[in-house]
């Protein structure tokens, strides 16, 4: 009765021959996708998700090769096809979309030419028909004024628009399966939402199935029908999306789900999976997860589990093996997440530690004078931060959210004094640090502020040993104290959960999470009170992110730190912050105590972000469509910067910039709120 | 568009002025121009008279302005040694150097670029390995050694090609060409190869590494994933993108072919401007030296300008402005 699956992968094995022996990247992996179905593939980076996708469309980068198993598409074996035949399948029957829309398009050809090239490769159309079809496709993916845009080059499109073009390209020969590898990871939340909705709608219209590869559980929760969880080159669990999210069975899935912060609930600490995924050359025998698994037992260390049925899902775990040894007999980990209020952190009426007023940071990005004269253009000024007020109390965590380019990183750098502010004042504990002279005069105060960056790789000197990296941050005065110095470095490393022995190694010997620990240890060297963290976990996998977030919470409690925490991820900010500010084009348009902001958002932009963010608590929900993209800070719209995207904008909004006012503990800059014409926020 | 070209032209103009200043100071401050014009026995009054009449007592800016305006009119003074106009010496010598350089440039580009593409596309083939190891010789052996080796093998051992000179030349108006006689062509072969070899290997390696880089990019991966033919992917997408950065460096390399011609011309006693320059140095013939400087610099500037304009037409990112509002 059952129709044959559209795609069937049986016992796939992918290997990389190297000088030090063969590495097995994918080991005995089987999966299938039905026509029209959305299969989500999740897992941490390095789990083999992209390799699986590449193997299916026959685009493994040499020396990688398929060393075993078979791939069937519509019942036909495709893994051994000669290149010329495989080419007729790629694009025509199986399409692909990659992560980064900025680099997926050929910069030297117009988008129209790239689409017609692709159509010509698969469909018997005349150039004129191909162009007509290209136009139709661009319209379908929501490119406005397609007739004009078809002759534009990729660099003339914004990131979101480019990803739409990429989707048009993937769909142009009507393939029955789309392999989408992290299609929204490089995009901002509001655009992410648009792209996911578009992809899903188009695929159901065209009857295409999707293999949606992502590390973002929120996206999966909203989009997928079934989910496969990958770990170390194997599938650990596969089942319907609601089962995976709400009734995960595999200990790894349970840990993974627990480590994802959610807007739907407040927890003190996230579930933490210690350690990290094994490298390819040191995969453990038996169950590959056993060194990290809290439920591991004897059998796990020697025998490899394969997928076996467990309820509506299938799980590769010995806990679910023999019915005699009923799951109840073994302690099956509970899927429940530790809950409980955590907003006690940061005492209610603590004194202000740092306060910035009217902060402005402009960058002059004008072309050279000669060009300006010849082209009769004026100076170009980026108003990265444009009149921002912020005040953070002792022991607080102030979360700053906003889409990329809205000026978050610039705020961070200006506050810690890496940039000289164009205008405005910065007071730290009553000491003014607004100008370079003031900072130089108050060095000891200045040192109480430290910064942690997004990319630990780039911020650690690769030629220094970890010991020297951390030691460098210890102030001169403490260094001279004989003996104590070495201990201090060891203590700092211990504080961030590393061993003093790690001091002898170099940064490249550590994983991304450990490198971020090292940069935290370095920041702690000067015994700071105030840490500015700019997207400290954005480059990390969720399980590692949970480790770092937990570490930050512990450090705050033990050392009495105050944080300015910057992220584009609302769930992370929700989890860690006591207060949250929402930034849009250089200003904080709304700030409030965390729970208040997330349950009773006032500003239309905050509401839009909350609508857009994919979250695991939103399985199968319909989202409101979000319009538009962040405009350029070079020439921001007049009046309220948000008015071109705002559903409540009126004439006043277009002409007059709103001031921040306090409404029941929320500071918000919006005319509609002031005029009382904003509808109540949906609750629930 | 017009402003882009104008800006570039203006920039080139400034560069030329700077070179002119260097050339001028060489002319004015190195050695005594008068000493080279008059006999040893001339009296001081006579020298002073000459100084005055040549304008050597004028203020430096005035002298410089005069120098520039003369240079624009192609007047570069009189050679100390040959007592002839420098401009006519150059006019006599330049065709030899240009014929040699252009042929070398064509060789370097015509072989270097295809070889780079081939070795990038067929990374593992034995022929690629052969070409690559061969190119190591081209990069590591000094030019004069290659020239001497060639002379030893083909002139001394086998008597196939002449070891020096330009052979018979035919005068076409002001231009003397060696391309129309058998002996002229024969004489051109070894110098051209010698001069081209280094640039050829450099261009080949450059194209190869750039192309390998491009083949790894996302848009090539995406093009393959859409099932485009290898021809479209390699030549429609990859090659174009490879050439964008290659154009700049190649332009500079062509400039240095003309400059490097000095060595090759010396080895083969090729009667071009390079050889002329070496002789001028030996004889401390300042006007010839400073003119040669100006000449080479103007070649570099012209090539650079051409490259910039070419770049502008190849790369739409420069040509078409970004559209912020979408
Ligand atoms: N040094 C700089 N020179 C010019 N523009 C800059 C500089 N630093 C940041 N910008 C611009 O300022 C805006 C805000 O940048 P940033 O603070 O990095 O935003 P976010 O952290 O929210 O992504 C962006 O348009 C960015 O391009
Ligand atoms: S097989 Fe054992 S080690 Fe692996 S996930 Fe199950 S309980 Fe844990
Ligand atoms: S001020 Fe006007 S445009 Fe701006 S957010 Fe409020 S309603 Fe919208
Ligand atoms: Mg940033």
Tab-separated table of C-alpha atoms in Angstrom, chain A residues 57 59 61 83 87 90-92 94-98 100 103-109 113-114 117-118 121-122 144 149 152-153 155-158 161-162 166 169-170 370-371 374-375 629 631-632 635, chain B residues 1-4 6-8 10-11 123 215-230 232 236-242 244 314-326:
chain	number	residue	atom	x	y	z
A	57	UNK	CA	23.624	15.028	-4.800
A	59	UNK	CA	29.048	16.553	-4.771
A	61	UNK	CA	34.621	17.230	-2.182
A	83	UNK	CA	29.056	12.407	-13.826
A	87	UNK	CA	24.370	16.291	-13.754
A	90	UNK	CA	21.137	17.704	-10.077
A	91	UNK	CA	18.962	20.766	-10.398
A	92	UNK	CA	16.349	18.871	-12.423
A	94	UNK	CA	17.269	17.193	-6.731
A	95	UNK	CA	17.928	20.859	-6.019
A	96	UNK	CA	20.163	22.358	-3.380
A	97	UNK	CA	20.328	25.548	-1.344
A	98	UNK	CA	23.374	26.515	0.669
A	100	UNK	CA	25.344	31.795	2.646
A	103	UNK	CA	28.478	33.831	-1.635
A	104	UNK	CA	26.133	31.470	-3.446
A	105	UNK	CA	25.714	33.615	-6.535
A	106	UNK	CA	28.278	34.301	-9.232
A	107	UNK	CA	29.184	37.963	-8.714
A	108	UNK	CA	29.990	38.598	-12.383
A	109	UNK	CA	26.705	37.531	-14.003
A	113	UNK	CA	21.608	35.050	-16.708
A	114	UNK	CA	22.262	32.635	-13.854
A	117	UNK	CA	21.698	29.242	-17.721
A	118	UNK	CA	20.197	26.789	-15.287
A	121	UNK	CA	20.670	23.122	-18.841
A	122	UNK	CA	17.492	21.208	-18.023
A	144	UNK	CA	9.584	43.241	-6.195
A	149	UNK	CA	15.701	43.366	-11.095
A	152	UNK	CA	20.788	43.288	-11.790
A	153	UNK	CA	23.946	41.764	-10.380
A	155	UNK	CA	25.704	42.653	-5.158
A	156	UNK	CA	22.759	44.910	-5.862
A	157	UNK	CA	20.503	42.720	-3.726
A	158	UNK	CA	20.321	42.553	0.064
A	161	UNK	CA	16.723	39.087	-1.431
A	162	UNK	CA	19.755	37.091	-2.527
A	166	UNK	CA	18.964	31.313	-4.584
A	169	UNK	CA	17.536	29.074	-8.821
A	170	UNK	CA	17.030	25.879	-6.880
A	370	UNK	CA	38.486	63.745	-5.529
A	371	UNK	CA	35.733	61.203	-6.160
A	374	UNK	CA	33.753	64.521	-9.440
A	375	UNK	CA	30.572	62.687	-8.534
A	629	UNK	CA	14.632	44.479	6.064
A	631	UNK	CA	17.627	49.877	6.210
A	632	UNK	CA	21.159	51.221	5.960
A	635	UNK	CA	20.768	57.185	5.337
B	1	UNK	CA	31.839	56.332	-15.109
B	2	UNK	CA	33.445	59.483	-16.533
B	3	UNK	CA	34.439	60.456	-13.003
B	4	UNK	CA	36.089	57.100	-12.421
B	6	UNK	CA	38.951	61.101	-14.786
B	7	UNK	CA	40.056	60.261	-11.270
B	8	UNK	CA	42.355	57.542	-12.563
B	10	UNK	CA	44.440	62.519	-12.658
B	11	UNK	CA	46.141	60.020	-10.384
B	123	UNK	CA	45.176	18.815	-10.635
B	215	UNK	CA	36.639	26.443	-7.718
B	216	UNK	CA	36.231	26.066	-3.973
B	217	UNK	CA	33.763	28.934	-3.633
B	218	UNK	CA	30.113	28.533	-2.787
B	219	UNK	CA	28.871	29.853	-6.091
B	220	UNK	CA	30.785	27.204	-7.996
B	221	UNK	CA	29.446	24.542	-5.656
B	222	UNK	CA	25.947	25.928	-6.129
B	223	UNK	CA	26.393	26.055	-9.908
B	224	UNK	CA	27.362	22.371	-9.888
B	225	UNK	CA	24.438	21.563	-7.632
B	226	UNK	CA	22.136	23.070	-10.253
B	227	UNK	CA	23.495	20.675	-12.831
B	228	UNK	CA	25.239	23.205	-15.066
B	229	UNK	CA	27.661	21.648	-17.532
B	230	UNK	CA	31.351	21.531	-16.723
B	232	UNK	CA	29.656	26.561	-18.183
B	236	UNK	CA	31.551	30.743	-17.870
B	237	UNK	CA	31.784	31.053	-14.085
B	238	UNK	CA	35.196	30.079	-12.735
B	239	UNK	CA	37.486	31.551	-15.383
B	240	UNK	CA	35.846	34.965	-15.382
B	241	UNK	CA	36.144	35.205	-11.634
B	242	UNK	CA	39.731	33.995	-11.783
B	244	UNK	CA	39.413	39.590	-12.158
B	314	UNK	CA	34.987	43.176	-16.130
B	315	UNK	CA	33.703	43.607	-12.586
B	316	UNK	CA	30.127	44.832	-12.243
B	317	UNK	CA	30.706	45.467	-8.548
B	318	UNK	CA	32.728	48.518	-9.542
B	319	UNK	CA	30.558	49.491	-12.458
B	320	UNK	CA	27.058	49.188	-11.067
B	321	UNK	CA	26.287	50.902	-7.788
B	322	UNK	CA	24.796	49.027	-4.905
B	323	UNK	CA	21.105	49.424	-4.466
B	324	UNK	CA	20.413	49.920	-0.818
B	325	UNK	CA	16.676	49.999	-1.106
B	326	UNK	CA	15.350	46.671	-2.284
